[in-house]
């Protein structure tokens, strides 16, 4: 039986009928549809619409529906998940099943189901993100005081601790966790009781319904509640930031795994061979993460375009806001799982990293800083050290290999303290500022990062 055939004299065009169905994808909402229906049933009983016997029959049948595999999953007569639950409920609980739709509308149901789905996915993505960030923290601890070059413009710039580089990503992931937590808090209001558009027609206890579903409160406006999809857009946007950050990490590791860099050895578990070139080990996992980040941002665009310009309140266009949410949630969860496995197994070649971090005038800035401490204005110091670099380029050597006479020709008085300032240890030590790469600062940053992450781990409502 259709949910709305009474006023129609003709049957639906079969092509249109199939094309507009959402059951092929909205069936993932079944557990949430059932939970919301149970809360509604309880409210109906309180309002005297269901007898206590009908209530328990309804609740038991709904429990069974949640447990059983979906029978007739491909049944073309089922329009959507709401229709499915109603049909199955009538099969299991008899005529009482038709009472469940009293005082509610699919418009509030889908708004509620989707919020419950997003809330659950936020908790899952947060858990996976904490796991990944935890792996970065582990690797940062393990990296100790090993160094690598930091780049600007992808040109060697200054040496940093490997741990400092890893913690940069932990910062990004921590912001991502914050965005998800923020979205969770805002979406946590219950649309049930909003009816089709103007509010339910029955005296339902909306506070009680909200409490039963772990919502903070009922939504405040029925027009808004039935047509709002901000929460879905915010969620997918927050996921897109996760994907964006993963894509930068993936790109760095792709570069660092080339023979040219040689900083990391790709784990075979997460690499692929070439069907043509026998010697190849390709970073497909990383490339897919980089590529899929674009797909996830595409989901944000799809969602925004579906909602843009929609008049209040519910319009069927809103059915289009489901699939991009499901796709992004599944994709980002998988990306996180792969990234975590990758980080747990990737090997760093600290020797190559250190070699790169001590070649290419990575101490030029430290040399200038030393001169500044001697009272030379920075602009002049910059010029003098620049001259020294030019002389190194002619001689094919590093700054610390120039003699005091060579430095003198560039206008620099190179005494022992000056040469001391050029050692790797001292170059790192000058960045002794909060957020800088001096080893004591990085150790402190590691502790802080761990604390911040622990705020998001553990509890079921990790992000709340
Ligand atoms: N499948 C629909 C959706 O996802 C459910 C709501 C239908 N409401 C309606 N008034 N046709 O949006």
Short mmCIF file of C-alpha atoms and ligand atoms in Angstrom, two decimals:
data_model
loop_
_atom_site.label_atom_id
_atom_site.label_comp_id
_atom_site.label_asym_id
_atom_site.label_seq_id
_atom_site.Cartn_x
_atom_site.Cartn_y
_atom_site.Cartn_z
CA UNK A 1 0.00 0.00 0.00
CA UNK A 2 1.26 3.48 -0.88
CA UNK A 3 1.47 6.12 1.81
CA UNK A 4 -0.57 8.66 -0.11
CA UNK A 5 -2.82 7.12 -2.82
CA UNK A 6 -6.23 8.32 -1.58
CA UNK A 7 -6.62 11.49 -3.64
CA UNK A 8 -5.19 9.98 -6.84
CA UNK A 9 -7.36 8.51 -9.58
CA UNK A 10 -4.49 7.40 -11.81
CA UNK A 11 -1.48 5.28 -11.07
CA UNK A 12 1.99 6.75 -11.21
CA UNK A 13 4.14 6.63 -14.32
CA UNK A 14 6.28 3.52 -13.68
CA UNK A 15 9.52 5.17 -14.81
CA UNK A 16 8.93 8.17 -12.57
CA UNK A 17 7.87 5.97 -9.71
CA UNK A 18 11.14 4.07 -9.74
CA UNK A 19 13.28 7.10 -10.41
CA UNK A 20 12.05 9.04 -7.38
CA UNK A 21 12.49 6.23 -4.85
CA UNK A 22 15.10 6.73 -2.15
CA UNK A 23 14.95 3.29 -0.54
CA UNK A 24 17.99 2.04 -2.50
CA UNK A 25 20.12 4.48 -0.48
CA UNK A 26 18.13 5.69 2.53
CA UNK A 27 17.92 2.17 3.94
CA UNK A 28 21.17 2.90 5.81
CA UNK A 29 18.97 5.11 7.98
CA UNK A 30 16.93 2.14 9.20
CA UNK A 31 18.33 1.99 12.76
CA UNK A 32 17.63 5.70 13.22
CA UNK A 33 14.16 5.48 11.68
CA UNK A 34 13.40 2.71 14.17
CA UNK A 35 14.76 4.61 17.18
CA UNK A 36 12.84 7.75 16.20
CA UNK A 37 9.68 5.69 15.66
CA UNK A 38 10.00 4.17 19.11
CA UNK A 39 10.27 7.61 20.67
CA UNK A 40 7.24 8.78 18.68
CA UNK A 41 5.27 5.67 19.70
CA UNK A 42 6.00 6.36 23.37
CA UNK A 43 4.76 9.93 22.95
CA UNK A 44 1.62 8.69 21.16
CA UNK A 45 0.88 6.37 24.07
CA UNK A 46 1.34 9.23 26.54
CA UNK A 47 -1.06 11.30 24.44
CA UNK A 48 -3.61 8.48 24.54
CA UNK A 49 -3.44 7.62 20.83
CA UNK A 50 -1.90 4.18 21.38
CA UNK A 51 -3.11 1.86 24.14
CA UNK A 52 -0.38 0.36 26.30
CA UNK A 53 -0.96 -2.95 24.55
CA UNK A 54 -0.57 -1.30 21.13
CA UNK A 55 2.53 0.47 22.33
CA UNK A 56 4.28 -2.69 23.44
CA UNK A 57 3.28 -4.49 20.23
CA UNK A 58 4.63 -1.56 18.21
CA UNK A 59 7.88 -1.31 20.17
CA UNK A 60 8.53 -5.07 19.92
CA UNK A 61 7.83 -5.08 16.20
CA UNK A 62 10.16 -2.10 15.71
CA UNK A 63 12.88 -3.93 17.63
CA UNK A 64 12.47 -6.89 15.33
CA UNK A 65 12.62 -4.64 12.26
CA UNK A 66 15.94 -3.23 13.49
CA UNK A 67 17.33 -6.72 14.06
CA UNK A 68 16.27 -8.55 10.93
CA UNK A 69 17.91 -8.23 7.52
CA UNK A 70 15.68 -6.16 5.25
CA UNK A 71 13.33 -8.67 3.60
CA UNK A 72 12.38 -7.78 0.07
CA UNK A 73 15.24 -5.31 0.01
CA UNK A 74 14.87 -4.75 -3.72
CA UNK A 75 11.08 -4.47 -3.67
CA UNK A 76 10.30 -1.70 -6.21
CA UNK A 77 7.03 -0.99 -4.39
CA UNK A 78 8.89 0.43 -1.38
CA UNK A 79 9.36 4.17 -1.74
CA UNK A 80 11.69 4.98 1.12
CA UNK A 81 12.87 3.83 4.53
CA UNK A 82 9.81 5.37 6.22
CA UNK A 83 7.52 3.46 3.90
CA UNK A 84 9.46 0.26 4.54
CA UNK A 85 9.15 0.51 8.31
CA UNK A 86 5.43 1.25 8.09
CA UNK A 87 4.76 -1.72 5.78
CA UNK A 88 6.80 -4.11 7.87
CA UNK A 89 5.25 -2.82 11.07
CA UNK A 90 1.77 -3.55 9.78
CA UNK A 91 2.92 -7.04 8.78
CA UNK A 92 4.26 -7.64 12.28
CA UNK A 93 1.90 -5.69 14.54
CA UNK A 94 -1.30 -5.57 12.51
CA UNK A 95 -3.59 -2.56 12.15
CA UNK A 96 -1.90 -0.79 15.12
CA UNK A 97 1.03 -0.28 12.76
CA UNK A 98 -1.00 2.26 10.78
CA UNK A 99 -1.50 4.31 13.94
CA UNK A 100 2.20 5.12 14.25
CA UNK A 101 2.00 7.80 11.60
CA UNK A 102 -0.49 9.78 13.69
CA UNK A 103 0.74 13.28 14.36
CA UNK A 104 3.95 12.97 12.32
CA UNK A 105 5.26 13.47 8.83
CA UNK A 106 8.07 12.02 6.78
CA UNK A 107 9.43 15.56 6.59
CA UNK A 108 10.28 15.59 10.29
CA UNK A 109 11.27 11.92 10.17
CA UNK A 110 13.94 12.34 7.52
CA UNK A 111 15.21 15.48 9.26
CA UNK A 112 15.51 13.47 12.48
CA UNK A 113 16.97 10.31 10.96
CA UNK A 114 19.64 12.25 9.13
CA UNK A 115 20.61 14.15 12.28
CA UNK A 116 20.90 10.89 14.20
CA UNK A 117 22.98 9.40 11.40
CA UNK A 118 25.32 12.40 11.24
CA UNK A 119 25.68 12.42 15.03
CA UNK A 120 26.72 8.78 15.03
CA UNK A 121 29.13 9.31 12.15
CA UNK A 122 30.71 12.28 13.91
CA UNK A 123 31.48 10.04 16.88
CA UNK A 124 32.97 7.40 14.61
CA UNK A 125 35.07 9.85 12.58
CA UNK A 126 36.30 11.48 15.81
CA UNK A 127 37.35 8.09 17.12
CA UNK A 128 39.28 7.36 13.92
CA UNK A 129 40.84 10.83 13.91
CA UNK A 130 42.02 10.48 17.50
CA UNK A 131 43.55 7.13 16.54
CA UNK A 132 45.37 8.65 13.57
CA UNK A 133 46.58 11.68 15.49
CA UNK A 134 47.71 9.32 18.27
CA UNK A 135 49.83 7.47 15.71
CA UNK A 136 51.45 10.77 14.67
CA UNK A 137 52.18 11.51 18.33
CA UNK A 138 53.74 8.05 18.76
CA UNK A 139 55.95 8.57 15.75
CA UNK A 140 56.88 12.03 17.02
CA UNK A 141 57.99 10.55 20.37
CA UNK A 142 59.92 7.84 18.56
CA UNK A 143 61.63 10.39 16.31
CA UNK A 144 63.40 11.94 19.33
CA UNK A 145 65.74 14.69 18.19
CA UNK A 146 66.13 13.50 14.62
CA UNK A 147 66.02 16.32 12.08
CA UNK A 148 64.80 16.99 8.58
CA UNK A 149 64.69 20.02 6.32
CA UNK A 150 61.67 22.28 6.46
CA UNK A 151 60.73 23.78 3.12
CA UNK A 152 59.23 26.98 1.90
CA UNK A 153 58.44 27.17 -1.82
CA UNK A 154 59.54 23.51 -1.70
CA UNK A 155 63.11 24.79 -1.38
CA UNK A 156 65.16 23.82 1.66
CA UNK A 157 64.67 26.48 4.31
CA UNK A 158 65.69 25.56 7.86
CA UNK A 159 66.18 22.34 9.79
CA UNK A 160 63.38 21.20 12.10
CA UNK A 161 62.85 18.20 14.32
CA UNK A 162 61.00 15.38 12.57
CA UNK A 163 58.70 15.49 15.61
CA UNK A 164 57.96 19.15 14.90
CA UNK A 165 56.88 18.26 11.36
CA UNK A 166 54.66 15.43 12.60
CA UNK A 167 53.08 17.67 15.23
CA UNK A 168 52.08 20.14 12.53
CA UNK A 169 49.62 17.50 11.33
CA UNK A 170 48.44 16.79 14.88
CA UNK A 171 47.48 20.47 15.11
CA UNK A 172 45.43 20.19 11.90
CA UNK A 173 43.68 17.04 13.13
CA UNK A 174 42.93 18.68 16.47
CA UNK A 175 41.24 21.57 14.69
CA UNK A 176 39.29 19.03 12.64
CA UNK A 177 38.12 17.40 15.86
CA UNK A 178 37.02 20.80 17.12
CA UNK A 179 35.02 21.45 13.96
CA UNK A 180 33.25 18.08 14.27
CA UNK A 181 32.52 18.65 17.96
CA UNK A 182 31.10 22.04 17.15
CA UNK A 183 28.85 20.59 14.45
CA UNK A 184 27.68 17.84 16.80
CA UNK A 185 26.69 20.31 19.45
CA UNK A 186 24.69 22.46 17.04
CA UNK A 187 22.82 19.59 15.37
CA UNK A 188 21.79 17.97 18.62
CA UNK A 189 18.17 19.17 18.65
CA UNK A 190 15.18 17.00 17.85
CA UNK A 191 12.85 17.85 14.93
CA UNK A 192 10.18 15.32 15.95
CA UNK A 193 6.94 17.08 16.73
CA UNK A 194 7.42 19.54 13.86
CA UNK A 195 4.87 17.70 11.74
CA UNK A 196 4.86 18.28 8.00
CA UNK A 197 5.58 21.98 8.29
CA UNK A 198 3.57 23.74 11.00
CA UNK A 199 3.96 21.50 14.05
CA UNK A 200 2.26 18.27 15.08
CA UNK A 201 -1.49 18.06 15.44
CA UNK A 202 -1.32 16.02 18.66
CA UNK A 203 -0.29 16.99 22.21
CA UNK A 204 3.07 15.18 22.03
CA UNK A 205 5.68 15.53 24.75
CA UNK A 206 8.49 16.88 22.59
CA UNK A 207 10.89 17.18 25.55
CA UNK A 208 10.37 13.50 26.31
CA UNK A 209 10.92 12.48 22.68
CA UNK A 210 14.12 14.54 22.53
CA UNK A 211 15.39 13.00 25.78
CA UNK A 212 14.68 9.47 24.60
CA UNK A 213 16.81 10.09 21.52
CA UNK A 214 19.66 11.77 23.47
CA UNK A 215 18.97 15.14 21.92
CA UNK A 216 19.69 18.24 23.97
CA UNK A 217 16.24 19.76 23.29
CA UNK A 218 13.42 19.89 20.72
CA UNK A 219 14.00 22.20 17.74
CA UNK A 220 12.43 25.64 18.11
CA UNK A 221 10.74 26.17 14.73
CA UNK A 222 8.87 23.61 12.63
CA UNK A 223 9.53 25.31 9.28
CA UNK A 224 13.24 25.42 9.96
CA UNK A 225 13.47 21.98 11.53
CA UNK A 226 11.87 20.17 8.59
CA UNK A 227 13.91 21.94 5.95
CA UNK A 228 17.27 22.62 7.63
CA UNK A 229 20.24 20.71 6.28
CA UNK A 230 22.96 23.03 7.63
CA UNK A 231 24.09 20.24 9.89
CA UNK A 232 24.69 17.94 6.92
CA UNK A 233 26.64 20.60 5.05
CA UNK A 234 28.68 21.48 8.13
CA UNK A 235 29.46 17.83 8.74
CA UNK A 236 30.61 17.17 5.20
CA UNK A 237 32.58 20.39 5.23
CA UNK A 238 34.29 19.32 8.46
CA UNK A 239 35.04 15.98 6.78
CA UNK A 240 36.45 17.86 3.81
CA UNK A 241 38.93 19.60 6.07
CA UNK A 242 40.05 16.21 7.34
CA UNK A 243 40.44 15.09 3.71
CA UNK A 244 42.24 18.32 2.83
CA UNK A 245 44.77 17.80 5.61
CA UNK A 246 45.22 14.16 4.67
CA UNK A 247 45.87 15.20 1.07
CA UNK A 248 48.75 17.47 2.13
CA UNK A 249 50.26 14.71 4.23
CA UNK A 250 49.82 12.24 1.36
CA UNK A 251 51.52 14.60 -1.07
CA UNK A 252 54.47 15.12 1.28
CA UNK A 253 54.95 11.40 1.74
CA UNK A 254 54.70 10.80 -2.01
CA UNK A 255 57.52 13.30 -2.49
CA UNK A 256 59.54 12.03 0.44
CA UNK A 257 59.33 8.44 -0.83
CA UNK A 258 60.93 9.26 -4.19
CA UNK A 259 64.54 8.22 -4.78
CA UNK A 260 65.29 11.93 -5.06
CA UNK A 261 64.26 12.56 -1.44
CA UNK A 262 64.54 9.10 0.10
CA UNK A 263 63.24 10.23 3.50
CA UNK A 264 60.65 7.48 3.85
CA UNK A 265 60.38 3.87 2.77
CA UNK A 266 56.89 2.96 1.57
CA UNK A 267 55.36 0.08 3.50
CA UNK A 268 54.73 -2.79 1.07
CA UNK A 269 51.39 -3.37 2.79
CA UNK A 270 50.18 -0.04 1.47
CA UNK A 271 51.93 0.03 -1.90
CA UNK A 272 51.22 -1.35 -5.32
CA UNK A 273 53.40 -2.70 -8.11
CA UNK A 274 53.37 -1.79 -11.77
CA UNK A 275 52.01 -4.26 -14.32
CA UNK A 276 54.58 -2.95 -16.78
CA UNK A 277 57.71 -1.93 -14.89
CA UNK A 278 59.02 -4.71 -12.67
CA UNK A 279 61.05 -2.41 -10.40
CA UNK A 280 58.17 -0.17 -9.36
CA UNK A 281 56.68 0.27 -5.90
CA UNK A 282 53.99 2.90 -6.18
CA UNK A 283 52.39 5.03 -3.45
CA UNK A 284 48.82 4.28 -4.59
CA UNK A 285 47.36 4.55 -1.07
CA UNK A 286 48.70 8.08 -0.75
CA UNK A 287 47.67 9.04 -4.26
CA UNK A 288 44.13 7.81 -3.66
CA UNK A 289 43.91 9.80 -0.44
CA UNK A 290 45.11 12.89 -2.33
CA UNK A 291 42.61 12.23 -5.11
CA UNK A 292 39.62 11.38 -2.95
CA UNK A 293 40.02 14.64 -1.03
CA UNK A 294 38.72 16.33 -4.18
CA UNK A 295 35.74 13.99 -4.35
CA UNK A 296 34.80 14.80 -0.74
CA UNK A 297 34.90 18.55 -1.43
CA UNK A 298 32.67 17.78 -4.41
CA UNK A 299 30.14 16.41 -1.94
CA UNK A 300 30.08 19.75 -0.13
CA UNK A 301 29.33 21.51 -3.40
CA UNK A 302 26.57 19.03 -4.22
CA UNK A 303 24.93 19.66 -0.84
CA UNK A 304 25.17 23.42 -1.00
CA UNK A 305 23.73 23.42 -4.52
CA UNK A 306 20.78 21.30 -3.40
CA UNK A 307 19.84 23.72 -0.64
CA UNK A 308 20.70 27.01 -2.33
CA UNK A 309 17.60 29.04 -3.14
CA UNK A 310 15.14 26.47 -1.75
CA UNK A 311 11.99 28.10 -0.43
CA UNK A 312 10.84 27.03 3.05
CA UNK A 313 10.04 24.42 4.11
CA UNK A 314 10.37 20.81 2.88
CA UNK A 315 10.96 20.27 -0.84
CA UNK A 316 11.80 16.97 -2.46
CA UNK A 317 15.14 18.44 -3.55
CA UNK A 318 16.18 17.71 0.02
CA UNK A 319 16.20 14.01 -0.76
CA UNK A 320 19.35 14.83 -2.72
CA UNK A 321 21.12 15.78 0.50
CA UNK A 322 21.45 12.20 1.65
CA UNK A 323 23.86 10.50 -0.73
CA UNK A 324 26.68 13.07 -0.54
CA UNK A 325 26.57 12.73 3.26
CA UNK A 326 26.71 8.94 3.17
CA UNK A 327 29.47 8.96 0.56
CA UNK A 328 31.64 11.49 2.38
CA UNK A 329 31.28 9.76 5.74
CA UNK A 330 32.21 6.36 4.31
CA UNK A 331 35.08 7.76 2.26
CA UNK A 332 36.70 9.81 5.00
CA UNK A 333 36.43 6.94 7.48
CA UNK A 334 38.23 4.69 5.02
CA UNK A 335 40.86 7.32 4.29
CA UNK A 336 41.52 7.62 8.02
CA UNK A 337 41.84 3.86 8.44
CA UNK A 338 44.34 3.63 5.59
CA UNK A 339 46.31 6.65 6.83
CA UNK A 340 46.53 5.20 10.34
CA UNK A 341 47.79 1.84 9.06
CA UNK A 342 50.25 3.66 6.84
CA UNK A 343 51.63 5.79 9.68
CA UNK A 344 52.03 2.77 11.91
CA UNK A 345 54.24 1.01 9.36
CA UNK A 346 56.06 3.66 7.32
CA UNK A 347 59.83 3.77 7.91
CA UNK A 348 61.75 7.02 8.18
CA UNK A 349 65.33 7.19 6.93
CA UNK A 350 66.64 9.55 9.59
CA UNK A 351 70.16 9.51 8.10
CA UNK A 352 68.96 10.81 4.75
CA UNK A 353 66.77 13.34 6.47
CA UNK A 354 69.65 14.64 8.58
CA UNK A 355 71.96 14.76 5.58
CA UNK A 356 69.42 16.88 3.75
CA UNK A 357 68.92 19.05 6.82
CA UNK A 358 72.60 19.88 7.06
CA UNK A 359 73.26 20.66 3.39
CA UNK A 360 72.18 23.62 1.30
CA UNK A 361 72.93 26.49 3.71
CA UNK A 362 70.25 25.57 6.19
CA UNK A 363 72.23 27.55 8.78
CA UNK A 364 72.26 30.83 6.84
CA UNK A 365 69.42 32.27 8.90
CA UNK A 366 71.20 31.25 12.11
CA UNK A 367 74.38 32.95 10.87
CA UNK A 368 72.48 36.17 10.27
CA UNK A 369 70.81 35.83 13.68
CA UNK A 370 74.23 35.55 15.31
CA UNK A 371 75.39 38.76 13.62
CA UNK A 372 72.20 40.48 14.76
CA UNK A 373 73.04 39.49 18.34
CA UNK A 374 76.42 41.20 17.78
CA UNK A 375 74.58 44.40 16.94
CA UNK A 376 74.57 44.21 13.12
CA UNK A 377 71.21 45.43 11.70
CA UNK A 378 69.33 42.44 10.26
CA UNK A 379 69.15 43.81 6.70
CA UNK A 380 72.96 44.21 6.66
CA UNK A 381 73.51 40.79 8.25
CA UNK A 382 71.23 39.28 5.58
CA UNK A 383 73.33 40.89 2.84
CA UNK A 384 76.66 39.75 4.35
CA UNK A 385 75.54 36.14 4.83
CA UNK A 386 74.07 36.19 1.32
CA UNK A 387 77.53 37.14 0.01
CA UNK A 388 79.04 34.26 2.00
CA UNK A 389 76.51 31.87 0.43
CA UNK A 390 77.52 33.13 -3.02
CA UNK A 391 81.13 32.42 -2.21
CA UNK A 392 80.13 28.89 -1.05
CA UNK A 393 78.34 28.34 -4.33
CA UNK A 394 81.54 29.23 -6.23
CA UNK A 395 83.59 26.91 -4.02
CA UNK A 396 80.93 24.17 -3.82
CA UNK A 397 80.98 24.06 -0.04
CA UNK A 398 78.81 24.79 3.00
CA UNK A 399 79.00 27.94 5.13
CA UNK A 400 80.82 26.24 8.00
CA UNK A 401 83.52 25.15 5.55
CA UNK A 402 84.48 28.71 4.63
CA UNK A 403 87.66 29.96 6.33
CA UNK A 404 87.71 33.08 8.52
CA UNK A 405 89.54 34.78 5.62
CA UNK A 406 86.75 33.84 3.19
CA UNK A 407 84.23 35.29 5.65
CA UNK A 408 86.35 38.39 6.08
CA UNK A 409 86.14 39.00 2.30
CA UNK A 410 82.33 39.02 2.76
CA UNK A 411 82.61 41.48 5.64
CA UNK A 412 81.96 38.93 8.41
CA UNK A 413 84.22 38.57 11.42
CA UNK A 414 84.08 34.79 11.87
CA UNK A 415 85.31 33.97 15.37
CA UNK A 416 84.69 30.73 17.27
CA UNK A 417 81.24 31.78 18.60
CA UNK A 418 80.24 32.53 15.00
CA UNK A 419 81.27 29.03 13.86
CA UNK A 420 79.50 27.58 16.93
CA UNK A 421 76.30 29.31 15.86
CA UNK A 422 76.42 27.32 12.60
CA UNK A 423 76.23 23.84 14.18
CA UNK A 424 72.98 21.93 13.77
CA UNK A 425 72.43 21.89 17.52
CA UNK A 426 72.66 25.66 17.79
CA UNK A 427 70.65 26.27 14.66
CA UNK A 428 67.79 24.32 16.25
CA UNK A 429 68.30 25.95 19.63
CA UNK A 430 67.76 29.50 18.37
CA UNK A 431 64.13 28.66 17.61
CA UNK A 432 63.48 28.67 21.32
CA UNK A 433 59.99 30.06 21.23
CA UNK A 434 56.54 28.60 21.81
CA UNK A 435 55.62 26.83 18.58
CA UNK A 436 59.26 26.73 17.46
CA UNK A 437 61.45 23.73 16.73
CA UNK A 438 63.97 23.99 19.62
CA UNK A 439 64.01 20.48 21.18
CA UNK A 440 62.78 21.67 24.59
CA UNK A 441 59.86 23.43 22.90
CA UNK A 442 59.00 20.37 20.81
CA UNK A 443 59.03 18.18 23.92
CA UNK A 444 56.58 20.56 25.58
CA UNK A 445 54.46 20.67 22.41
CA UNK A 446 54.30 16.88 22.40
CA UNK A 447 52.89 16.87 25.92
CA UNK A 448 50.33 19.56 25.07
CA UNK A 449 49.27 17.77 21.89
CA UNK A 450 48.70 14.58 23.84
CA UNK A 451 46.59 16.40 26.40
CA UNK A 452 44.50 18.09 23.73
CA UNK A 453 43.87 14.77 22.02
CA UNK A 454 42.85 13.10 25.26
CA UNK A 455 40.01 15.61 25.51
CA UNK A 456 38.52 14.02 22.42
CA UNK A 457 39.15 10.37 23.18
CA UNK A 458 37.46 7.88 25.43
CA UNK A 459 33.82 8.66 26.06
CA UNK A 460 31.11 7.57 23.63
CA UNK A 461 30.21 11.19 23.02
CA UNK A 462 33.86 11.89 22.33
CA UNK A 463 33.07 15.00 20.41
CA UNK A 464 30.35 16.36 22.65
N1 LIG B 1 12.42 10.22 1.05
C1 LIG B 1 12.08 11.54 1.41
C2 LIG B 1 13.35 12.38 1.58
O1 LIG B 1 14.38 11.82 1.74
C3 LIG B 1 11.31 11.54 2.69
C4 LIG B 1 10.46 12.72 2.90
C5 LIG B 1 9.33 12.73 1.92
N2 LIG B 1 8.44 13.81 2.16
C6 LIG B 1 7.54 14.24 1.27
N3 LIG B 1 6.81 15.23 1.60
N4 LIG B 1 7.47 13.70 0.07
O2 LIG B 1 13.34 13.58 1.54
#
